Coordinates of C-alpha atoms and ligand atoms in Angstrom, one line a residue:
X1 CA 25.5 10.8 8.3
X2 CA 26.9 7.4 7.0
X3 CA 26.9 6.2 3.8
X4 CA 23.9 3.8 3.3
X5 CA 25.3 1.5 0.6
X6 CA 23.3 -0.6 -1.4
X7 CA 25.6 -2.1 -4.3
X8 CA 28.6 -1.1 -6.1
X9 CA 28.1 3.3 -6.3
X10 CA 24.4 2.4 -5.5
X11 CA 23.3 4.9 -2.6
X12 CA 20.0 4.8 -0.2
X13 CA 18.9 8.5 0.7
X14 CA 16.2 7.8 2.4
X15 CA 14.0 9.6 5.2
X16 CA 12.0 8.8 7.9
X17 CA 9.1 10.7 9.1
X18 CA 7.7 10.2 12.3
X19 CA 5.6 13.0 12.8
X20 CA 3.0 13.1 9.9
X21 CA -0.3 11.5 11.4
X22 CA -1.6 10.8 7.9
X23 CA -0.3 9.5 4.8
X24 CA -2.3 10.9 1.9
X25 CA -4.0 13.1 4.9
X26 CA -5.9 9.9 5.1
X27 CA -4.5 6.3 6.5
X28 CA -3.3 6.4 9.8
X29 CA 0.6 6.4 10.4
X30 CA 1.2 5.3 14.2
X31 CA 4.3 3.7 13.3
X32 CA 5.5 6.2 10.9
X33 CA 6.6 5.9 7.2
X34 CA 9.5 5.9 5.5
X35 CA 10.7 7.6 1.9
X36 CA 13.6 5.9 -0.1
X37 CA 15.0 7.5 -2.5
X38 CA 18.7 6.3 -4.2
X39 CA 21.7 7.4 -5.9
X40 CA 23.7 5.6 -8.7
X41 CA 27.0 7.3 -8.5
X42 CA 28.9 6.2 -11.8
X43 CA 30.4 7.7 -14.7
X44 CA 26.7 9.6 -15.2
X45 CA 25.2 9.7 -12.0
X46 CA 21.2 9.3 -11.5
X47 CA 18.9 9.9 -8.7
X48 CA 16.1 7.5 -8.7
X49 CA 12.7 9.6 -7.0
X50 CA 13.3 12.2 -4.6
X51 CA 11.5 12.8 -1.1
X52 CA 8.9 14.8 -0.3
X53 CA 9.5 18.1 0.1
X54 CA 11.2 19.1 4.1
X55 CA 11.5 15.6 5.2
X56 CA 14.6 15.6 4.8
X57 CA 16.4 18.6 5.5
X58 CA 19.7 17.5 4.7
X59 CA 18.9 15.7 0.9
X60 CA 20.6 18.2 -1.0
X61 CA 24.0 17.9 0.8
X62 CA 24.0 14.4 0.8
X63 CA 23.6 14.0 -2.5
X64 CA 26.2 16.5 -2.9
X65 CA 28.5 14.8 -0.5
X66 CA 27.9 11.6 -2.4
X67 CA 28.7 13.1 -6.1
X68 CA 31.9 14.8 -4.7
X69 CA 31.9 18.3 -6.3
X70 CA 30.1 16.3 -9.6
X71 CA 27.5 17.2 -11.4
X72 CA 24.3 15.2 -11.4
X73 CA 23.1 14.0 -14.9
X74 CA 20.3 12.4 -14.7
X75 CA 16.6 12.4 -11.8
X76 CA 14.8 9.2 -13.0
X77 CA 11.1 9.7 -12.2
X78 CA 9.7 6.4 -11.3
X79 CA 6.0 8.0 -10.0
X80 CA 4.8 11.9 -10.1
X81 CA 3.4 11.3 -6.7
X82 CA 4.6 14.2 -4.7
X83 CA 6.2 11.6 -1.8
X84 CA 8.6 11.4 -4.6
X85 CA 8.0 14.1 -6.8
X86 CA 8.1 17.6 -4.4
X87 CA 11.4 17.8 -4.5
X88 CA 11.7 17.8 -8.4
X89 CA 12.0 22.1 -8.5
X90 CA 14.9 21.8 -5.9
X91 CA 16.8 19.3 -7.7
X92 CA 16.6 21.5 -10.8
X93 CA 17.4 24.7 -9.2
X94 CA 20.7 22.7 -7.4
X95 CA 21.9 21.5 -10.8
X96 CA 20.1 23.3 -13.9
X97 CA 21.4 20.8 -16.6
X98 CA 20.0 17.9 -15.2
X99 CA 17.6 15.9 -17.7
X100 CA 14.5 14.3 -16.2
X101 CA 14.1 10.4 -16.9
X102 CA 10.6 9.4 -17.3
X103 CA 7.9 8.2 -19.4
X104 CA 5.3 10.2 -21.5
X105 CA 2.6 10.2 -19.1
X106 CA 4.4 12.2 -16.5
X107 CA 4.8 14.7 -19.0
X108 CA 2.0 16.9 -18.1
X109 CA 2.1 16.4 -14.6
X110 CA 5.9 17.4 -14.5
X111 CA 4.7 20.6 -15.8
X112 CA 1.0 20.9 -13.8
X113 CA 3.0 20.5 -10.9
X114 CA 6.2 22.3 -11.1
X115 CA 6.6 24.1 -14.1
X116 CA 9.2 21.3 -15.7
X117 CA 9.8 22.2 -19.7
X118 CA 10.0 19.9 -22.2
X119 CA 13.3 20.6 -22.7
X120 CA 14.1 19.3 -19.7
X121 CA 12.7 15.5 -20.2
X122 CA 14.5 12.5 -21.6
X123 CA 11.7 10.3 -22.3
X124 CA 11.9 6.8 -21.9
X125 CA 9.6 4.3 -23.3
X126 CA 9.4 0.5 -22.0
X127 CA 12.2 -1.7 -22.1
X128 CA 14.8 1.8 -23.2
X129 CA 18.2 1.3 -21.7
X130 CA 19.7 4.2 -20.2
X131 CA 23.9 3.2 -20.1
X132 CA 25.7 5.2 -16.8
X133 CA 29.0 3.3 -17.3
X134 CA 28.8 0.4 -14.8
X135 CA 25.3 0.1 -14.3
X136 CA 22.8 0.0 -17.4
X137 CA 19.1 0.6 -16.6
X138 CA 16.0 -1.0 -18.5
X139 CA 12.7 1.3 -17.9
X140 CA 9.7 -1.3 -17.4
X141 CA 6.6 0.4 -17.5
X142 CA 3.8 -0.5 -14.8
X143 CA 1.1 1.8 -14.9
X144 CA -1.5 2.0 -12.4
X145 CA 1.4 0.7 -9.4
X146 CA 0.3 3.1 -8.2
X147 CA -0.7 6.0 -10.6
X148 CA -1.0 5.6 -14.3
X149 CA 2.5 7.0 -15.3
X150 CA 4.2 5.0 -13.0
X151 CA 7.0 2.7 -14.1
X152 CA 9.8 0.9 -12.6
X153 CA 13.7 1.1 -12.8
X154 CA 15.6 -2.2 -13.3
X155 CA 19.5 -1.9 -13.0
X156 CA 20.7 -5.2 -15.3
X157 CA 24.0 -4.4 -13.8
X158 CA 23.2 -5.6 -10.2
X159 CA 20.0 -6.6 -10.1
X160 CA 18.5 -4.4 -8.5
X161 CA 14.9 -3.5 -8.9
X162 CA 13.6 0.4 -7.7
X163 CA 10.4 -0.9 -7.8
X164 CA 8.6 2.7 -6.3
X165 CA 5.5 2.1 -4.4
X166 CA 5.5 -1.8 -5.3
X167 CA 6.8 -3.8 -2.0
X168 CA 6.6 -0.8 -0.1
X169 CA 5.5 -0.4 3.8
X170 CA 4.0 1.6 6.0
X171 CA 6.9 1.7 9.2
X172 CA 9.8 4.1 9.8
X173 CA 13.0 2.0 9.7
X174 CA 14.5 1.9 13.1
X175 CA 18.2 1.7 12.2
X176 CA 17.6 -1.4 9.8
X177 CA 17.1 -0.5 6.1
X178 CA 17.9 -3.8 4.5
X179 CA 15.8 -6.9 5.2
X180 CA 18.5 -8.9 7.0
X181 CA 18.7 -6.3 9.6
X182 CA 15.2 -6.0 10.7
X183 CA 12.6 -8.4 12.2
X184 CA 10.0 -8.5 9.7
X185 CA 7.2 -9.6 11.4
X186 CA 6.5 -6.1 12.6
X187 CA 7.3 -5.1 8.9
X188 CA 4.5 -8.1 7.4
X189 CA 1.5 -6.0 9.0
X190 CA 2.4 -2.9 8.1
X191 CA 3.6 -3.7 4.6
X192 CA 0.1 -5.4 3.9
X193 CA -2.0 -2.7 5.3
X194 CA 0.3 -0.1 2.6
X195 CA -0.7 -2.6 -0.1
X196 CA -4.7 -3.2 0.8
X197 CA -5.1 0.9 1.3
X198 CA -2.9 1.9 -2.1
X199 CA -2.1 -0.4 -4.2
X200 CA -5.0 -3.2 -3.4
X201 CA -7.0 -1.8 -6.3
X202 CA -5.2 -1.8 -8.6
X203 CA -4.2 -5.5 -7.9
X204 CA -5.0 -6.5 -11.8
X205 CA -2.0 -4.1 -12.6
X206 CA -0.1 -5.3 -10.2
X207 CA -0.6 -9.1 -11.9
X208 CA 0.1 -6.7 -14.9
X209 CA 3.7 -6.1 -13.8
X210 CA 5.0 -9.3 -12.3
X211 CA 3.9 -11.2 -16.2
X212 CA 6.1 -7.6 -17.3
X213 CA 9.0 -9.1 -14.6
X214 CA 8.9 -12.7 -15.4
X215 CA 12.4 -14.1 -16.2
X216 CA 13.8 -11.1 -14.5
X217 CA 16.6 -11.9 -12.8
X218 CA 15.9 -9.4 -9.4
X219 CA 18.6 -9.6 -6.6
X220 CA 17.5 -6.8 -4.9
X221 CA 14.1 -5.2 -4.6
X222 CA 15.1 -0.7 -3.6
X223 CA 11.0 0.3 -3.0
X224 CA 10.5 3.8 -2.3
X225 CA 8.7 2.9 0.8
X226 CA 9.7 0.6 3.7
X227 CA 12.7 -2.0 4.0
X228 CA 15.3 -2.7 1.0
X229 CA 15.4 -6.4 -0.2
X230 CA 18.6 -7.4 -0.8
X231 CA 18.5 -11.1 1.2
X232 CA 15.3 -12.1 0.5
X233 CA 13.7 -10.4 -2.7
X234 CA 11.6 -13.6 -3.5
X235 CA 9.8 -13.3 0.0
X236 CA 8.4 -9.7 -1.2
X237 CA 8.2 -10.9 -4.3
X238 CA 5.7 -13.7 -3.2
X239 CA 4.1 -11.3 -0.6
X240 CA 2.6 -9.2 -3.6
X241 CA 1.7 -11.9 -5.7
X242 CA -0.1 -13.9 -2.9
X243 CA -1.9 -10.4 -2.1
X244 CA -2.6 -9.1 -5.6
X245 CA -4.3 -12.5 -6.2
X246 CA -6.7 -12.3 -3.4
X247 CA -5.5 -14.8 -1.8
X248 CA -6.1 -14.9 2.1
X249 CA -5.9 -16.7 5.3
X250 CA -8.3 -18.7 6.9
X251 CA -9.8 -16.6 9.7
X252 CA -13.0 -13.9 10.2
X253 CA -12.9 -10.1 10.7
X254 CA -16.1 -9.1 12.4
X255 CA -17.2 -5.2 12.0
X256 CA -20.0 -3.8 13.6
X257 CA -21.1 -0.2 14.1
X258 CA -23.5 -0.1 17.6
X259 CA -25.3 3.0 18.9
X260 CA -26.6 1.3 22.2
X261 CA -24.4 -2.0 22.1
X262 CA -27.4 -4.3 20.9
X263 CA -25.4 -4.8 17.5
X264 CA -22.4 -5.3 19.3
X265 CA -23.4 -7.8 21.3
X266 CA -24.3 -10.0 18.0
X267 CA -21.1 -9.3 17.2
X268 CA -19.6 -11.1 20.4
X269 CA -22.1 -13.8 20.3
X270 CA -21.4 -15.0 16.7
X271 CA -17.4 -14.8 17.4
X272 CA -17.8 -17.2 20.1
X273 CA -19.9 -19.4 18.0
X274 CA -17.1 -19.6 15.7
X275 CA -14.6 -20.1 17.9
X276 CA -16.2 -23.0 19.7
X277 CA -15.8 -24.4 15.8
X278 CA -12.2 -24.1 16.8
X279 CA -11.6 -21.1 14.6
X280 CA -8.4 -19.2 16.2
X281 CA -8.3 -15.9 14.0
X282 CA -10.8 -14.2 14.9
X283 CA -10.7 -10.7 14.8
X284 CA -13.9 -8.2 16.0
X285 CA -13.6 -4.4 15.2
X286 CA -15.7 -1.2 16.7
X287 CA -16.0 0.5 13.2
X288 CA -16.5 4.4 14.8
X289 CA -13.8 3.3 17.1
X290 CA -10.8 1.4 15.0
X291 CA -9.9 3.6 11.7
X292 CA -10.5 1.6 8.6
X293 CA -7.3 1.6 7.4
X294 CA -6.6 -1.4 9.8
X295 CA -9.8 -3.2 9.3
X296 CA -9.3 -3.3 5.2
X297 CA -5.6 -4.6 6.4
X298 CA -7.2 -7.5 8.2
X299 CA -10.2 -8.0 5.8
X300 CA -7.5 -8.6 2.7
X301 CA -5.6 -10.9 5.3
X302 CA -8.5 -12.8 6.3
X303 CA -11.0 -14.9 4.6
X304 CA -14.5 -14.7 5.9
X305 CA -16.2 -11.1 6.5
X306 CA -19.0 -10.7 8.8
X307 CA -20.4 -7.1 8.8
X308 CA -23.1 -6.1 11.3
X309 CA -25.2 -2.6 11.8
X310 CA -27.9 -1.0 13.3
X311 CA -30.2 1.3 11.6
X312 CA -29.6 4.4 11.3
X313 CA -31.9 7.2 9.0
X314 CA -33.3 3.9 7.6
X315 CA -29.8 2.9 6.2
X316 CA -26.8 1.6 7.8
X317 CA -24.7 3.4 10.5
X318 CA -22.5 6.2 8.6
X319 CA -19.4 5.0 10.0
X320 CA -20.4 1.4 8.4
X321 CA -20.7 3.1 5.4
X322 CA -17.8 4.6 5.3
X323 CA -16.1 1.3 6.0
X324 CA -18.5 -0.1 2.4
X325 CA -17.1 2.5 0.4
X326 CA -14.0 2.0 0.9
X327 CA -14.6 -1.7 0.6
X328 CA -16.2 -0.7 -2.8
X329 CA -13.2 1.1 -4.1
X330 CA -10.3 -1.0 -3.1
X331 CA -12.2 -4.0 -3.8
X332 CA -11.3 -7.1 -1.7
X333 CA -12.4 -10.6 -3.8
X334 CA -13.3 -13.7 -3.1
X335 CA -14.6 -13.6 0.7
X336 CA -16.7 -15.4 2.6
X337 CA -19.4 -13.0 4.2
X338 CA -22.1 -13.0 6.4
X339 CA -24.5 -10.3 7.5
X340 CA -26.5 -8.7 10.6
X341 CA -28.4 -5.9 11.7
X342 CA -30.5 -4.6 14.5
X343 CA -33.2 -1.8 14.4
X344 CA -35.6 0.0 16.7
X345 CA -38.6 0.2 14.1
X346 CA -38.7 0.0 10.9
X347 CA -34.5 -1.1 10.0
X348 CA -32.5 -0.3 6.8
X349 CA -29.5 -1.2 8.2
X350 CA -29.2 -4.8 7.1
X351 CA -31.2 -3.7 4.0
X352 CA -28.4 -1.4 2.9
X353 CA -25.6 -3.6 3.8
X354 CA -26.9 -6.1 1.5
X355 CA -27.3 -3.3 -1.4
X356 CA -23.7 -3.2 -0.8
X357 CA -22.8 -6.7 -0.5
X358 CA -24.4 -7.4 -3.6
X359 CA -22.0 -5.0 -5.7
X360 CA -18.9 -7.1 -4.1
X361 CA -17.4 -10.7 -5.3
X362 CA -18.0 -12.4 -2.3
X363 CA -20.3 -15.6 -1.6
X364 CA -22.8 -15.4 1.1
X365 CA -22.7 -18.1 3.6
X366 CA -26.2 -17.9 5.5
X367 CA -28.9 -15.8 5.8
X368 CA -28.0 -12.3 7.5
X369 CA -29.4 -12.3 11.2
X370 CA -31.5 -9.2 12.0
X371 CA -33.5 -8.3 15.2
X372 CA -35.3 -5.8 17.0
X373 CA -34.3 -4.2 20.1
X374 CA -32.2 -6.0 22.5
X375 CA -30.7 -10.1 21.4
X376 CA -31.9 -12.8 23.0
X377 CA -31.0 -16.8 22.4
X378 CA -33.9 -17.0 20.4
X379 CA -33.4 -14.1 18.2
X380 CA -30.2 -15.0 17.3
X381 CA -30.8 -18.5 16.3
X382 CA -30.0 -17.8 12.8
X383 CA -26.0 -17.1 13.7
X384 CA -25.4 -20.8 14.1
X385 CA -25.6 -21.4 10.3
X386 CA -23.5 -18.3 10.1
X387 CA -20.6 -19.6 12.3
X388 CA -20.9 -23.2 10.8
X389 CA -20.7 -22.2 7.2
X390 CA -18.2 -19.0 7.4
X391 CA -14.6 -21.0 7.2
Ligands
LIG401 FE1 4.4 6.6 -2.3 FE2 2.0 6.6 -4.8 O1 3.3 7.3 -3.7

């Protein structure tokens, strides 16, 4: 394989899998993922995160090939993780004297996980430098991005920040590692889906580590997931921030769950009120058919939120409530929302979407719209102040 070269004896050993379904056995990967990992080959070498463990078969020589017959000093552990992490044992059986660069929080988990001695750990505490020759790297703590031991690696030599799961993406990459070799559009979805499923929330951490980074002088953002910044660091720079603020675009993602299609059809008839407002983004999603994974991608993208369901056991449909809980967790803010049910008797449905609607920082734009049985023009009345006040 060629060299992947990312600055002076910087090195990008990355993988791509293409055949996992899930990522955390959970969020949907149809376009793949990939894991970075990177070596600094200088006077001391230092991997930065490893891969997880056979997807890459091949790891162990390259990073072999790459040290030349040299010994490797130094595996900086950025996130415990086992994407990263599950190569850790290997890397010690391979070369026995190597000391393991993290902070104290990993501590246990080195050792719950694989067995790693104290005696084994160089501990690092925020802001240490750790001197390689050429490069010196600053350890800048940023817990909860994503797990609570999980810190960043700034090299002050180049630059260059190996940020871990920060700026990362969902997406194999195709050939093109660095951002001035891909087309990023396909890249902007899939990187903002990664951040509303993982990192979303913990956003207030997030806003945590760029006040950390401020008056850093990054020229090159190495994530362990997705393409490496090296053109354009300030555009995934802004991405996050824009995100990690709640900030969104105008436009409404509507989510129903139907049984019969009665609740569906309030769906339709409510987007085309709103797009006869001249709304253009307008997005309408099947919860039992469309994983949620993609409908919290569009919900943090999107401003207004209009969530219908027909009863079901007196509550709301189970895949609706799946969809809530997850919308409880991760914790979108500041939406619009609007709400709608239908029922056959006695409801629930609406009822228990407003139990959860409640519980979330979002404002309320109208009324919720609920019926019985089968829509009509005069049942539905109520969506007019719905699509007029949503944007
Ligand atoms: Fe890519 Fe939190 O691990």
């Amino acid at each position: 394989m060629k060299k992947i070269v990312i600055s002076n004896r910087v090195y990008y050993i990355g993988t791509n899998d293409r055949k996992k379904s899930l990522f955390e056995n959970n969020w949907p990967l149809p376009f793949g993922v990939s894991s970075n990992s990177y070596l600094i080959a200088d006077q001391k070498s230092a991997l930065i995160d490893t891969l997880e463990f056979g997807s890459k078969d091949d790891y162990l020589e390259v990073i072999e090939s790459i040290l030349d017959g040299k010994d490797l000093d130094y595996l900086i552990v950025n996130h415990m993780e086992p994407d990263h992490s599950s190569m850790i044992g290997w890397i010690q059986k391979r070369y026995p004297s190597v000391k393991i660069v993290t902070n104290n929080k990993a501590f246990k988990m080195l050792n719950a996980f694989y067995g790693v001695k104290s005696e084994s750990i160089y501990e690092v505490k925020d802001g240490d430098v750790l001197d390689l020759g050429y490069h010196k790297l600053k350890f800048v703590m940023t817990p909860w991005v994503h797990w609570p031991e999980t810190m960043m690696t700034y090299d002050t030599t180049d630059g260059i920040l190996f940020s871990c799961d920060a700026f990362g993406s969902f997406g194999t990459l195709d050939g093109g590692i660095f951002d001035d070799e891909i087309n990023f559009s396909f890249y902007e979805d899939e990187m903002r889906r990664y951040y509303s499923n993982i990192v979303g929330k913990y956003s207030h951490m997030v806003q945590k580590a760029f006040a950390k980074l401020s008056g850093t002088d990054i020229r090159c953002i190495a994530p362990s997931h997705g393409p490496v910044w090296r053109s354009n660091p300030s555009k995934a720079l802004e991405l996050y921030n824009r995100w990690s603020l709640h900030e969104s675009e105008e436009g409404v993602v509507i989510v129903f769950a139907s049984m019969y299609g009665n609740t569906e059809r309030m769906a339709d008839y409510v987007a085309r009120l709103i797009s006869e407002r001249g709304v253009k983004n307008i997005r309408i999603y099947d919860v039992s058919k469309t994983h949620v994974s993609f409908i919290l991608n569009d919900i943090w993208k999107y401003k207004s939120v209009i969530l219908g369901s027909s009863a079901y056991n007196s509550g709301m449909h189970p895949m609706m409530l799946h969809l809530c809980n997850e919308l409880e967790v991760l914790n979108p803010k500041f939406k619009k929302y609007a709400l709608f049910g239908s029922f056959s008797w006695s409801g629930g449905g609406l009822k228990s979407l407003e139990t959860f609607a409640a519980n979330m920082e979002w404002s309320q734009v109208a009324p919720p719209v609920e019926l019985m049985g089968s829509p009509d023009e005069t049942k539905m009345a109520g969506f007019a102040e719905i699509a007029s006040n949503i944007i």
